[in-house]
mmCIF file of C-alpha atoms and ligand atoms in Angstrom:
data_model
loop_
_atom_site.group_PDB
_atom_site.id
_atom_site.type_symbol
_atom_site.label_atom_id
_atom_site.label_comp_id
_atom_site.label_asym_id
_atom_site.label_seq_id
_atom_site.Cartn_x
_atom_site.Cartn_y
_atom_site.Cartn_z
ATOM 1 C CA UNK A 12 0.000 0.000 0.000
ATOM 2 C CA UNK A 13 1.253 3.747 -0.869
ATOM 3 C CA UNK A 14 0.899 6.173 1.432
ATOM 4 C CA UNK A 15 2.307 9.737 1.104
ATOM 5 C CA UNK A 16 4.302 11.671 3.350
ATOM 6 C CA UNK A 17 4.527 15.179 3.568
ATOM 7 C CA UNK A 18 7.887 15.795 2.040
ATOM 8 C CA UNK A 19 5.912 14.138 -1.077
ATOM 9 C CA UNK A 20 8.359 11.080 -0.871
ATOM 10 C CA UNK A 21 6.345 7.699 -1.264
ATOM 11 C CA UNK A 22 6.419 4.528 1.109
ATOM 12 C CA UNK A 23 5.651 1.273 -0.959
ATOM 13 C CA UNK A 24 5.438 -2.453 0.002
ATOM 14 C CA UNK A 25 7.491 -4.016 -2.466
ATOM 15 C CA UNK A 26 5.475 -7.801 -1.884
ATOM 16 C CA UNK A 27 2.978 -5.808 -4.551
ATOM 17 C CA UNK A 28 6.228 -6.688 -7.401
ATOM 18 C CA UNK A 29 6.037 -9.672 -8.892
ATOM 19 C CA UNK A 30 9.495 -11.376 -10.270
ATOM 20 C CA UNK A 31 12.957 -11.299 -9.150
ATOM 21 C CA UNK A 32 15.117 -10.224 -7.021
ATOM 22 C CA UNK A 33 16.842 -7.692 -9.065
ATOM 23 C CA UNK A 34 13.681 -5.967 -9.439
ATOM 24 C CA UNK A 35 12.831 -5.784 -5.573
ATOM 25 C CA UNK A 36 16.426 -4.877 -4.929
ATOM 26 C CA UNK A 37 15.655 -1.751 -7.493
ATOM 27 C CA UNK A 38 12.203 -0.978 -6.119
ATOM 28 C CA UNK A 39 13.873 -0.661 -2.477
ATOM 29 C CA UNK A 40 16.819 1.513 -3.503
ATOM 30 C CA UNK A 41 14.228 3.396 -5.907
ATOM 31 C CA UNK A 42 12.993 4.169 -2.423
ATOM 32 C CA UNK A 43 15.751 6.152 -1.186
ATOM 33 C CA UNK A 44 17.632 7.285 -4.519
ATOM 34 C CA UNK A 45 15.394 10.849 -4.634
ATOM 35 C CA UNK A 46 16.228 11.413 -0.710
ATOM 36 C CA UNK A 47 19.892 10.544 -1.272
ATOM 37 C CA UNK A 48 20.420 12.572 -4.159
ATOM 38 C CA UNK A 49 21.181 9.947 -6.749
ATOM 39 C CA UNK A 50 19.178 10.647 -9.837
ATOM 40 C CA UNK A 51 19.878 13.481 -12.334
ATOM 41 C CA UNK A 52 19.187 14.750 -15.392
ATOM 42 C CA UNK A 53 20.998 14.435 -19.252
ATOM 43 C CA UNK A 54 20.353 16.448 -21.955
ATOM 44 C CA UNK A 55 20.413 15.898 -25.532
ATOM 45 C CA UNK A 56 19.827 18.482 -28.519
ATOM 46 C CA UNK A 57 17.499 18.428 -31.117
ATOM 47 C CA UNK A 58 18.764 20.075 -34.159
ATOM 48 C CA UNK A 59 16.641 21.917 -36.330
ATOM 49 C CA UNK A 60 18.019 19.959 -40.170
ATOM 50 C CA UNK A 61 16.993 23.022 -42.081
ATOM 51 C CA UNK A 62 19.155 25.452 -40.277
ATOM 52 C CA UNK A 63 21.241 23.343 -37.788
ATOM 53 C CA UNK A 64 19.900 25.395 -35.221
ATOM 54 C CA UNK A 65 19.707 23.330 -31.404
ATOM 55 C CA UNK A 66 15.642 24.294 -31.046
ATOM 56 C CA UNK A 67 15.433 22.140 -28.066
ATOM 57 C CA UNK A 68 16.999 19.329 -25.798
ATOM 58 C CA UNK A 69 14.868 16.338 -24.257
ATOM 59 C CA UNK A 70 15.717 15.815 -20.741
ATOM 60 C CA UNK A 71 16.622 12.364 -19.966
ATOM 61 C CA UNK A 72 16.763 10.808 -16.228
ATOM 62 C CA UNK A 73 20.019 8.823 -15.061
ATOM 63 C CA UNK A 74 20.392 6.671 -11.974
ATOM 64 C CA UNK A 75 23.390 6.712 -10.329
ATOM 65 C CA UNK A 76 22.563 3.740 -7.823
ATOM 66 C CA UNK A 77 24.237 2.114 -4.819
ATOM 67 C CA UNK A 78 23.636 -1.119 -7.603
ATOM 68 C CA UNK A 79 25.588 0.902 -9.760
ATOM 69 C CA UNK A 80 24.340 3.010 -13.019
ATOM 70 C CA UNK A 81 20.649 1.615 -13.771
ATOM 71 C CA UNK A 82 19.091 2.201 -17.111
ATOM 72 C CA UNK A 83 16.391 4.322 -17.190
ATOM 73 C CA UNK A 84 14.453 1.173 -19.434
ATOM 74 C CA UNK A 85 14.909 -0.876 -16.397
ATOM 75 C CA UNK A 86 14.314 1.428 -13.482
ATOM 76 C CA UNK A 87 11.414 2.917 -15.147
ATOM 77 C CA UNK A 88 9.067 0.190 -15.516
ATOM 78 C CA UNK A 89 10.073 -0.648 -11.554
ATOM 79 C CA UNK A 90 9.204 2.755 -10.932
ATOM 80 C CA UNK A 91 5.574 2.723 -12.336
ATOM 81 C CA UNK A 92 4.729 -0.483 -10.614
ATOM 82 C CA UNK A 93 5.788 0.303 -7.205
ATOM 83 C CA UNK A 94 4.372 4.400 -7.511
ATOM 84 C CA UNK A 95 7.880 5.642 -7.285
ATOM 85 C CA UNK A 96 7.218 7.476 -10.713
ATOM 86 C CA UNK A 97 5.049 10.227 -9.423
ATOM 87 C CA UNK A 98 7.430 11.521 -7.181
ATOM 88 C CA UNK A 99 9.927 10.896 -9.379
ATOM 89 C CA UNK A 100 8.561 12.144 -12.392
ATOM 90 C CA UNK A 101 7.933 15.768 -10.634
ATOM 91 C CA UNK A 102 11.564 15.569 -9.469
ATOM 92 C CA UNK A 103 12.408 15.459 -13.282
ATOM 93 C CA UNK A 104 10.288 18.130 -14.320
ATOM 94 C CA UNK A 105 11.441 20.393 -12.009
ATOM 95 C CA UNK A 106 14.613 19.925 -12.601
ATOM 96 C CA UNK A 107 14.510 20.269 -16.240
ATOM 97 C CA UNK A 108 12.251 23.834 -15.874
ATOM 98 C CA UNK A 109 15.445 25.083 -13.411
ATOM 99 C CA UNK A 110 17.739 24.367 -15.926
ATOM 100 C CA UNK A 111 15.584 26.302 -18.399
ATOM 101 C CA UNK A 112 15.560 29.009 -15.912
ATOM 102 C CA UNK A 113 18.886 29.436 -15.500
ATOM 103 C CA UNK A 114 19.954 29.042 -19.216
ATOM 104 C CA UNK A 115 17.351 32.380 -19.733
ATOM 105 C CA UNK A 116 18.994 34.030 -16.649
ATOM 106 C CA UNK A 117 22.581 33.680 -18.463
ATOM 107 C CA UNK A 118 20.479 35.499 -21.758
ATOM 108 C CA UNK A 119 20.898 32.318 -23.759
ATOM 109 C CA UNK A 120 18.505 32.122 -26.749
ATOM 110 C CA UNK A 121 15.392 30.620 -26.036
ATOM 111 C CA UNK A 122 15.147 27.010 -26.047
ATOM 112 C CA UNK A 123 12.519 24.485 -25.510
ATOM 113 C CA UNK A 124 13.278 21.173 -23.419
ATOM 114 C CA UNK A 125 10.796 17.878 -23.320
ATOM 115 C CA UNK A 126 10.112 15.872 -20.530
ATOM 116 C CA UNK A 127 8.910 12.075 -20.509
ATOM 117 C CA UNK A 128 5.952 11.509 -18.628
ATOM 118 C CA UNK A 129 4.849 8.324 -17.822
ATOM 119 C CA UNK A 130 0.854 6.897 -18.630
ATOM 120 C CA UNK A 131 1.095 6.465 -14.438
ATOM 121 C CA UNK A 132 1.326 9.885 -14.271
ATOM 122 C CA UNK A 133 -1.952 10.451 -16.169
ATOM 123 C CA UNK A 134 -3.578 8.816 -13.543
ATOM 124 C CA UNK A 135 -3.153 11.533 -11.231
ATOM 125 C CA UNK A 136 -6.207 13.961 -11.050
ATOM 126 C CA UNK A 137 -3.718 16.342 -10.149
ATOM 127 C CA UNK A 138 -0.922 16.011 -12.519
ATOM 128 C CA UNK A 139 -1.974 19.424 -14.439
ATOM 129 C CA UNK A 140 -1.952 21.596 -11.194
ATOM 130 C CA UNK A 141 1.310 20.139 -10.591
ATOM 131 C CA UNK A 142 2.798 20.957 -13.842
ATOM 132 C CA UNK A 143 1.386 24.497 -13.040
ATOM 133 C CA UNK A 144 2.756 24.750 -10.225
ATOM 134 C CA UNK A 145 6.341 23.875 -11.219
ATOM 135 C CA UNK A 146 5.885 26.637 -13.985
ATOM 136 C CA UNK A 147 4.815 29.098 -11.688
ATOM 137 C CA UNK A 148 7.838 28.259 -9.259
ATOM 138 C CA UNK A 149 10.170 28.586 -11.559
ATOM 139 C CA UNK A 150 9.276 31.329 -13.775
ATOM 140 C CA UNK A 151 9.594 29.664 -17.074
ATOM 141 C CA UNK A 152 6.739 30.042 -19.478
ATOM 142 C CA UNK A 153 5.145 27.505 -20.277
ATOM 143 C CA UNK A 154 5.645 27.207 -24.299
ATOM 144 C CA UNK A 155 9.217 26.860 -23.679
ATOM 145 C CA UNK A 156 8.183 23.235 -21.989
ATOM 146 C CA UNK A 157 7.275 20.066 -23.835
ATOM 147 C CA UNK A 158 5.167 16.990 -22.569
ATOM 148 C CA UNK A 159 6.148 13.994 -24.127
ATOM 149 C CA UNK A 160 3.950 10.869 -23.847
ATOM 150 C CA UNK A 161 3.599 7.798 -25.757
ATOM 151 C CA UNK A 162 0.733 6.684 -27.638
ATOM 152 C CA UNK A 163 -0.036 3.959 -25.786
ATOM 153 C CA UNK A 164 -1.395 6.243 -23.066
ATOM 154 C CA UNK A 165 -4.473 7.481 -25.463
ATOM 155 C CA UNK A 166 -5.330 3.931 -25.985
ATOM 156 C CA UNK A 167 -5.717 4.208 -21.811
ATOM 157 C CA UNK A 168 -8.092 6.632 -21.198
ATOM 158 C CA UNK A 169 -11.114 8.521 -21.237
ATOM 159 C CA UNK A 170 -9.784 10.706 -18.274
ATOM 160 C CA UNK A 171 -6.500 11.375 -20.300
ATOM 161 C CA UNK A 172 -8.250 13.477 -22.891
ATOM 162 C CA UNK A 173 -9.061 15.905 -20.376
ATOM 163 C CA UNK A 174 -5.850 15.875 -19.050
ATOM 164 C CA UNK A 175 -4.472 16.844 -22.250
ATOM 165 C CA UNK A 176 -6.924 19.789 -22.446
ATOM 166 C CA UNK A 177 -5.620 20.638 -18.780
ATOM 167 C CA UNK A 178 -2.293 21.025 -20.445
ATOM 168 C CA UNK A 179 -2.976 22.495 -23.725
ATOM 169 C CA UNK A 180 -4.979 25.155 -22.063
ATOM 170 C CA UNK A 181 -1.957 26.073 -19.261
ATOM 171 C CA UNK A 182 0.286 26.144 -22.465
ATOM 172 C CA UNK A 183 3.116 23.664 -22.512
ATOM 173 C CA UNK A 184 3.903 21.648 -25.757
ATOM 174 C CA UNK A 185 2.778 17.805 -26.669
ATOM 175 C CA UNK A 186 4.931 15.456 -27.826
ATOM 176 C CA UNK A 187 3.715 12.215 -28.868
ATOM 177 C CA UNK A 188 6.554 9.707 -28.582
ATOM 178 C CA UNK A 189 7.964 6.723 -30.363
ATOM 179 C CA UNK A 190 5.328 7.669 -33.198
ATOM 180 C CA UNK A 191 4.268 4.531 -35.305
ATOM 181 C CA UNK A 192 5.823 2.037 -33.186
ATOM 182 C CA UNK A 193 2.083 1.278 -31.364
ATOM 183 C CA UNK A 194 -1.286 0.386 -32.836
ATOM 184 C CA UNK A 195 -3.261 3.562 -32.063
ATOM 185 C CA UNK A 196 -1.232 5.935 -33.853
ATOM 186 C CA UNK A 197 -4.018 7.742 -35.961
ATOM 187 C CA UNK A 198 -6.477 7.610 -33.353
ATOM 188 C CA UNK A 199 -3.912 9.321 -31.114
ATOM 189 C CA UNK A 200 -3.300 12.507 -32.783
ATOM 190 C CA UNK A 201 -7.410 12.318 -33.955
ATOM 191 C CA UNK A 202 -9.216 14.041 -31.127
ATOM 192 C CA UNK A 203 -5.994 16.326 -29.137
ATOM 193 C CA UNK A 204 -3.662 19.089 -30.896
ATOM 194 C CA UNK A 205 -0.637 17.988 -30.454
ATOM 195 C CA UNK A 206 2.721 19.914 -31.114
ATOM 196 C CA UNK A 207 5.300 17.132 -31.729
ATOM 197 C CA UNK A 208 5.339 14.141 -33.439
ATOM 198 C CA UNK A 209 8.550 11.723 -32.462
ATOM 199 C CA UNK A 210 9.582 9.080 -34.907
ATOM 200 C CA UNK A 211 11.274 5.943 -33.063
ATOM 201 C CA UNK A 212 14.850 4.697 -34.056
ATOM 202 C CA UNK A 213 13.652 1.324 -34.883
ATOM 203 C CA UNK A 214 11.771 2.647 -38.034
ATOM 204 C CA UNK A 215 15.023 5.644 -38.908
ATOM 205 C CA UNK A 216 17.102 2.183 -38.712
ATOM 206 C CA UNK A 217 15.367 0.632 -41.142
ATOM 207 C CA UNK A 218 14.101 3.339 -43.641
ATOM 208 C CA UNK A 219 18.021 3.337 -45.572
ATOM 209 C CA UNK A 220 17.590 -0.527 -46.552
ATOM 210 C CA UNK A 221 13.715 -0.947 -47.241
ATOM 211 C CA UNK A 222 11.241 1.621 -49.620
ATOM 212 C CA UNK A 223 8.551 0.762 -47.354
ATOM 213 C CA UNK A 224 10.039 2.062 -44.169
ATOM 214 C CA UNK A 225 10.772 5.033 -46.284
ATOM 215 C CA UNK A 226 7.081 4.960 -47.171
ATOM 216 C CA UNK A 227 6.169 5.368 -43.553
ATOM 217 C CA UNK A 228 8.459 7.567 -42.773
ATOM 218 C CA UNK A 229 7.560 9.864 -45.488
ATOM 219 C CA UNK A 230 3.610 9.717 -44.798
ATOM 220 C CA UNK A 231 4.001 10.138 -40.957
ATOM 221 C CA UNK A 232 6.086 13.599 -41.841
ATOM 222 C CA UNK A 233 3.423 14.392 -44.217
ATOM 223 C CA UNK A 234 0.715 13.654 -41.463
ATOM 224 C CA UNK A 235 2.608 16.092 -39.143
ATOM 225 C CA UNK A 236 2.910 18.884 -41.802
ATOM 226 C CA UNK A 237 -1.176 18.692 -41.903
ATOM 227 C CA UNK A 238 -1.791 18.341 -38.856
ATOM 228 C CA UNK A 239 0.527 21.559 -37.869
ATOM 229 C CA UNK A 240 3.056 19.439 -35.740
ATOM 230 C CA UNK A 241 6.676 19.641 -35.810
ATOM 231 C CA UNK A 242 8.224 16.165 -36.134
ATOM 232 C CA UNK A 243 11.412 14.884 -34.842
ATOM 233 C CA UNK A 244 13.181 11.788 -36.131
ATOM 234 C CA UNK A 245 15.499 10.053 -33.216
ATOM 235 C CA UNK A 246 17.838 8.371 -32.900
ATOM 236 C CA UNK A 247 19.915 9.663 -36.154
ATOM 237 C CA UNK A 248 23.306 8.101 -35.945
ATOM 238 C CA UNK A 249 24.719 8.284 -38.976
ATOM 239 C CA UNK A 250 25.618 11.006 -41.484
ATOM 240 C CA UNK A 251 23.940 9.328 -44.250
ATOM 241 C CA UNK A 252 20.725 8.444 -41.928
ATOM 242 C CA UNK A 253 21.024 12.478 -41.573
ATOM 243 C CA UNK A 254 21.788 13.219 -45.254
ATOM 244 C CA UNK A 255 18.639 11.480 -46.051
ATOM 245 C CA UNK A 256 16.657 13.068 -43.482
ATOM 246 C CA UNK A 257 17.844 16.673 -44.328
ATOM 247 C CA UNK A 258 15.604 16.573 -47.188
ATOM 248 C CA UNK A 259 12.480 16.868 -45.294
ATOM 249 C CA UNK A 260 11.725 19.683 -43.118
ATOM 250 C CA UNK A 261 12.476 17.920 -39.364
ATOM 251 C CA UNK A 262 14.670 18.110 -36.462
ATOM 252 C CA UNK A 263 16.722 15.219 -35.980
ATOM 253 C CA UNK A 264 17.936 13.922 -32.554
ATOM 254 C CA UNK A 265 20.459 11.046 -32.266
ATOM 255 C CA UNK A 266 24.165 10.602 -30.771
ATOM 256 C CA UNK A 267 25.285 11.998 -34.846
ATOM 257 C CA UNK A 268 24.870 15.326 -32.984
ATOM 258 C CA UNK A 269 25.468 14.490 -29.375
ATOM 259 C CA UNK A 270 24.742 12.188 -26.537
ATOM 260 C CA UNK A 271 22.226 13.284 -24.011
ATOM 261 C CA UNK A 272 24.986 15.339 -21.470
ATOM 262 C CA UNK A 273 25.217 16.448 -18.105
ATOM 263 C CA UNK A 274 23.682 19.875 -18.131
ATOM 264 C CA UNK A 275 27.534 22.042 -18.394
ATOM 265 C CA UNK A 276 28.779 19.528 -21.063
ATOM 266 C CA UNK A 277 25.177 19.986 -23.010
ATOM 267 C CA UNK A 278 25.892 23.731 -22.630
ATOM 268 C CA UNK A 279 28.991 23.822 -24.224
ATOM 269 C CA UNK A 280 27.526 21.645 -27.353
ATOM 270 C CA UNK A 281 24.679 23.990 -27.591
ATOM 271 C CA UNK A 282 27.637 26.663 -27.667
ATOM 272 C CA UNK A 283 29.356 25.051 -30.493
ATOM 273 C CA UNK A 284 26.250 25.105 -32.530
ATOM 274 C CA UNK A 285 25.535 28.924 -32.025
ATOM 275 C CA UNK A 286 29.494 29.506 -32.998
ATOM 276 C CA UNK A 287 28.934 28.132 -36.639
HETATM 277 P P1 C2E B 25 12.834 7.640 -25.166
HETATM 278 O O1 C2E B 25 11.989 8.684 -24.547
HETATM 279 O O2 C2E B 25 12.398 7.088 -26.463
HETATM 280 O O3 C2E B 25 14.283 8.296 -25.240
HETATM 281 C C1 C2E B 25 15.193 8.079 -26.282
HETATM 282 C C2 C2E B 25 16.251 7.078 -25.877
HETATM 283 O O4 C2E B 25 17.104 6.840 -26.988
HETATM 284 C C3 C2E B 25 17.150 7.548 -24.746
HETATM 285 O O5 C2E B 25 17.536 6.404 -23.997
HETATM 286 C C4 C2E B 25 18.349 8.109 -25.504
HETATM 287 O O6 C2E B 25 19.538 8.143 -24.736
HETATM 288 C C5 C2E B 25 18.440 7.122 -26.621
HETATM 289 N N1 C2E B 25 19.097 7.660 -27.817
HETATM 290 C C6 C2E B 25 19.136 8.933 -28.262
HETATM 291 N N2 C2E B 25 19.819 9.026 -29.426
HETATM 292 C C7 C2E B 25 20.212 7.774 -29.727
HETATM 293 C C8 C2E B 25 20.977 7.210 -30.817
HETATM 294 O O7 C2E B 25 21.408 7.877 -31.748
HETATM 295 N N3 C2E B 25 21.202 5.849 -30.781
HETATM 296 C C9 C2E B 25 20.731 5.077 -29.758
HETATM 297 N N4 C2E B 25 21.007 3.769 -29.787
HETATM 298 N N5 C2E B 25 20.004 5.571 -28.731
HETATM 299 C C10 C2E B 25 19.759 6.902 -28.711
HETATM 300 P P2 C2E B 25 17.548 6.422 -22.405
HETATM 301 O O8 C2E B 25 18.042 7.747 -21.925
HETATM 302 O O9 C2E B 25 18.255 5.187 -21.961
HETATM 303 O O10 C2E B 25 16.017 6.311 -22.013
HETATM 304 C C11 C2E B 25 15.277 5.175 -22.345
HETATM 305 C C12 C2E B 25 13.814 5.398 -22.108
HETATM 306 O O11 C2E B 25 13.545 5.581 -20.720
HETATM 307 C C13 C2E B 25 13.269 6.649 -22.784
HETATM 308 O O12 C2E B 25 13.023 6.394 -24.147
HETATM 309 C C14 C2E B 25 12.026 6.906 -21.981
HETATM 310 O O13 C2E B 25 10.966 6.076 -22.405
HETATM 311 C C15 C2E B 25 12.452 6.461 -20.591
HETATM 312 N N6 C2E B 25 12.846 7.648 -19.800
HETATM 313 C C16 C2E B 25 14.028 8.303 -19.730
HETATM 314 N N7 C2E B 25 13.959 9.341 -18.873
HETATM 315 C C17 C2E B 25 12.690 9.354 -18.401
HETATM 316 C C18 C2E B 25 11.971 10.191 -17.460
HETATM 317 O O14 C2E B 25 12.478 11.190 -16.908
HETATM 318 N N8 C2E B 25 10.660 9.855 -17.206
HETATM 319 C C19 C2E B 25 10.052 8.788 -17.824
HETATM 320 N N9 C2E B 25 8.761 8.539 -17.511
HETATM 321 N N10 C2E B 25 10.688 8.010 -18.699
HETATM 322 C C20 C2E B 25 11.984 8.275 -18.993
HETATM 323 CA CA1 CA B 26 11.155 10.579 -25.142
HETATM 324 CA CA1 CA B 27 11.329 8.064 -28.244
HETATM 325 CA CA1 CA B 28 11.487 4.699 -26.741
#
C-alpha cells in the first residue's frame, strides 16, 4: 500500500512486485535514490536539419545507484509499478524547468526542453496543477516546456483526454513519442492538438535498406505537416541516416549530434552550434 508523506516522498510495500530479485532490490533503492540525491538529469539536442539550429533538448533521467548506473528502461518500468514514478517524475520536471531558468537568466537564446511523462502519471487527477505549479515556481513560461507521452497512453483513457486539455490550455507543448511504433497511432493525434510528433529509431534504422520504411516515414512527416506538428526523427546516428533526413523539413535527434549530457557539457555543445 502507498501512502504519502509530507515531504511528497512515497512509502511502498514491495510484496505488490512480482518477479525477481533484481527488481525488488531496485524498487527498495528506488525508495531512497530521490532522498539521497542519486538521480539526475541528461540532456540531448534536437537540431533543427533546415538550419542546424539546437531548437530544443529532451531531458533524460540517469540513476546513479548504490547497484551501480541503472538504465532508465529498467528502473522505469520498476518505478511505475511500485508508484515511485510520481514523485519521481515531478523531481524530473522540475529539474529540467530550473535548468531552463537558469539558461534564460545567463540570456541564452530561447530554447525548448521535453520531458517524458509516464501513462502512471496520467492517472493523477492532479498532474496538471502540478505541472502548473512547477511553472509558476520557476518562472519559465510555459511554451518553452514540452510533454512527451507515448501513444499507448491514449489507448488508456477517457480521463486522459481531459488531461491533455488541462495542459494544452496552461500552455506547454505535446509530444507524442515513439510515433508509429504502437497500434493507435491515428487515433492518437485524432481528437488532441498535439505539437510534436517523435519518430522511433527502430523505423530511422530501417528506412536506408527498405522503400517501405521510407514509405512510412515519409507519410508520418506528411501527417505532421497537416496536422501543424513539428516532427522529430530520433535516434539519427549516422551522417547518411542524416543526409537522407535533411531533405524533409524535421529536427533530428540522435548521438550523430550528441549524446544526451550532463547539463555544463550539453551547454557547451549547444555553444558550439551557435558559434557556426
Ligand atoms: P525515449 O523517450 O524514447 O528516449 C530516447 C532514448 O534513446 C534515450 O535512452 C536516448 O539516450 C536514446 N538515444 C538517443 N539518441 C540515440 C541514438 O542515436 N542511438 C541510440 N542507440 N540511442 C539513442 P535512455 O536515456 O536510456 O532512455 C530510455 C527510455 O527511458 C526513454 O526512451 C524513456 O521512455 C524512458 N525515460 C528516460 N527518462 C525518463 C523520465 O524522466 N521519465 C520517464 N517517464 N521516462 C523516462
Ligand atoms: Ca522521449
Ligand atoms: Ca522516443
Ligand atoms: Ca522509446
Amino acid at each position: 500500500a502507498k501512502s504519502r508523506g509530507k515531504e511528497n516522498f512515497e512509502f511502498f510495500s514491495t510484496e505488490l512486485l512480482d518477479g525477481s530479485i533484481r527488481k525488488q532490490e531496485i524498487a527498495a533503492a528506488l525508495q531512497q535514490a530521490l532522498l539521497h540525491g542519486e538521480f539526475s538529469v541528461h540532456y540531448q539536442p534536437q537540431v533543427e536539419l533546415s538550419s542546424g539550429r539546437i531548437i530544443g533538448f529532451e531531458a533524460l533521467l540517469r540513476w546513479n545507484s548504490a547497484l551501480g548506473a541503472v538504465s532508465p528502461s529498467e528502473f522505469i518500468p520498476i518505478a511505475e509499478e511500485c508508484g515511485a514514478i510520481h514523485s519521481i517524475g515531478e523531481w524530473v520536471l522540475r529539474e529540467a524547468c530550473l535548468q531552463l531558468k537558469s539558461w534564460r537568466e545567463q540570456g541564452r537564446p530561447d530554447i525548448r526542453v521535453s520531458v517524458n511523462v509516464s501513462a502512471k502519471q496520467f492517472r493523477d487527477p492532479e498532474f496538471a496543477q502540478k505541472v502548473e505549479r512547477i511553472l509558476v515556481e520557476t518562472k519559465v513560461p510555459p511554451k518553452f516546456v514540452e510533454i512527451e507521452i507515448t501513444e499507448s497512453l491514449m489507448l488508456d483513457i477517457g480521463a486522459a483526454a481531459e488531461l491533455l486539455q488541462e495542459l494544452k490550455a496552461i500552455g506547454v507543448n505535446l509530444a507524442i513519442d515513439d510515433f508509429g511504433t504502437g497500434y493507435s497511432s491515428l487515433n492518437a493525434v485524432k481528437n488532441i492538438q498535439v505539437d510534436t510528433l517523435k519518430i522511433d529509431k527502430s523505423l530511422v534504422d530501417e528506412v536506408l535498406g527498405s522503400d517501405r520504411s521510407m514509405a512510412i516515414l515519409t507519410t508520418i512527416i506528411e501527417l505532421g505537416r497537416n496536422l501543424g506538428a513539428e516532427v522529430v526523427v530520433e535516434g539519427l546516428e549516422t551522417i547518411d541516416q542524416v543526409a537522407l533526413m535533411r531533405q524533409y523539413e524535421v529536427i533530428g535527434q540522435g548521438y550523430y549530434f550528441s549524446r544526451p549530457l550532463p547539463a555544463d557539457k550539453a551547454t557547451r555543445v549547444w555553444d558550439k552550434y551557435l558559434e557556426q
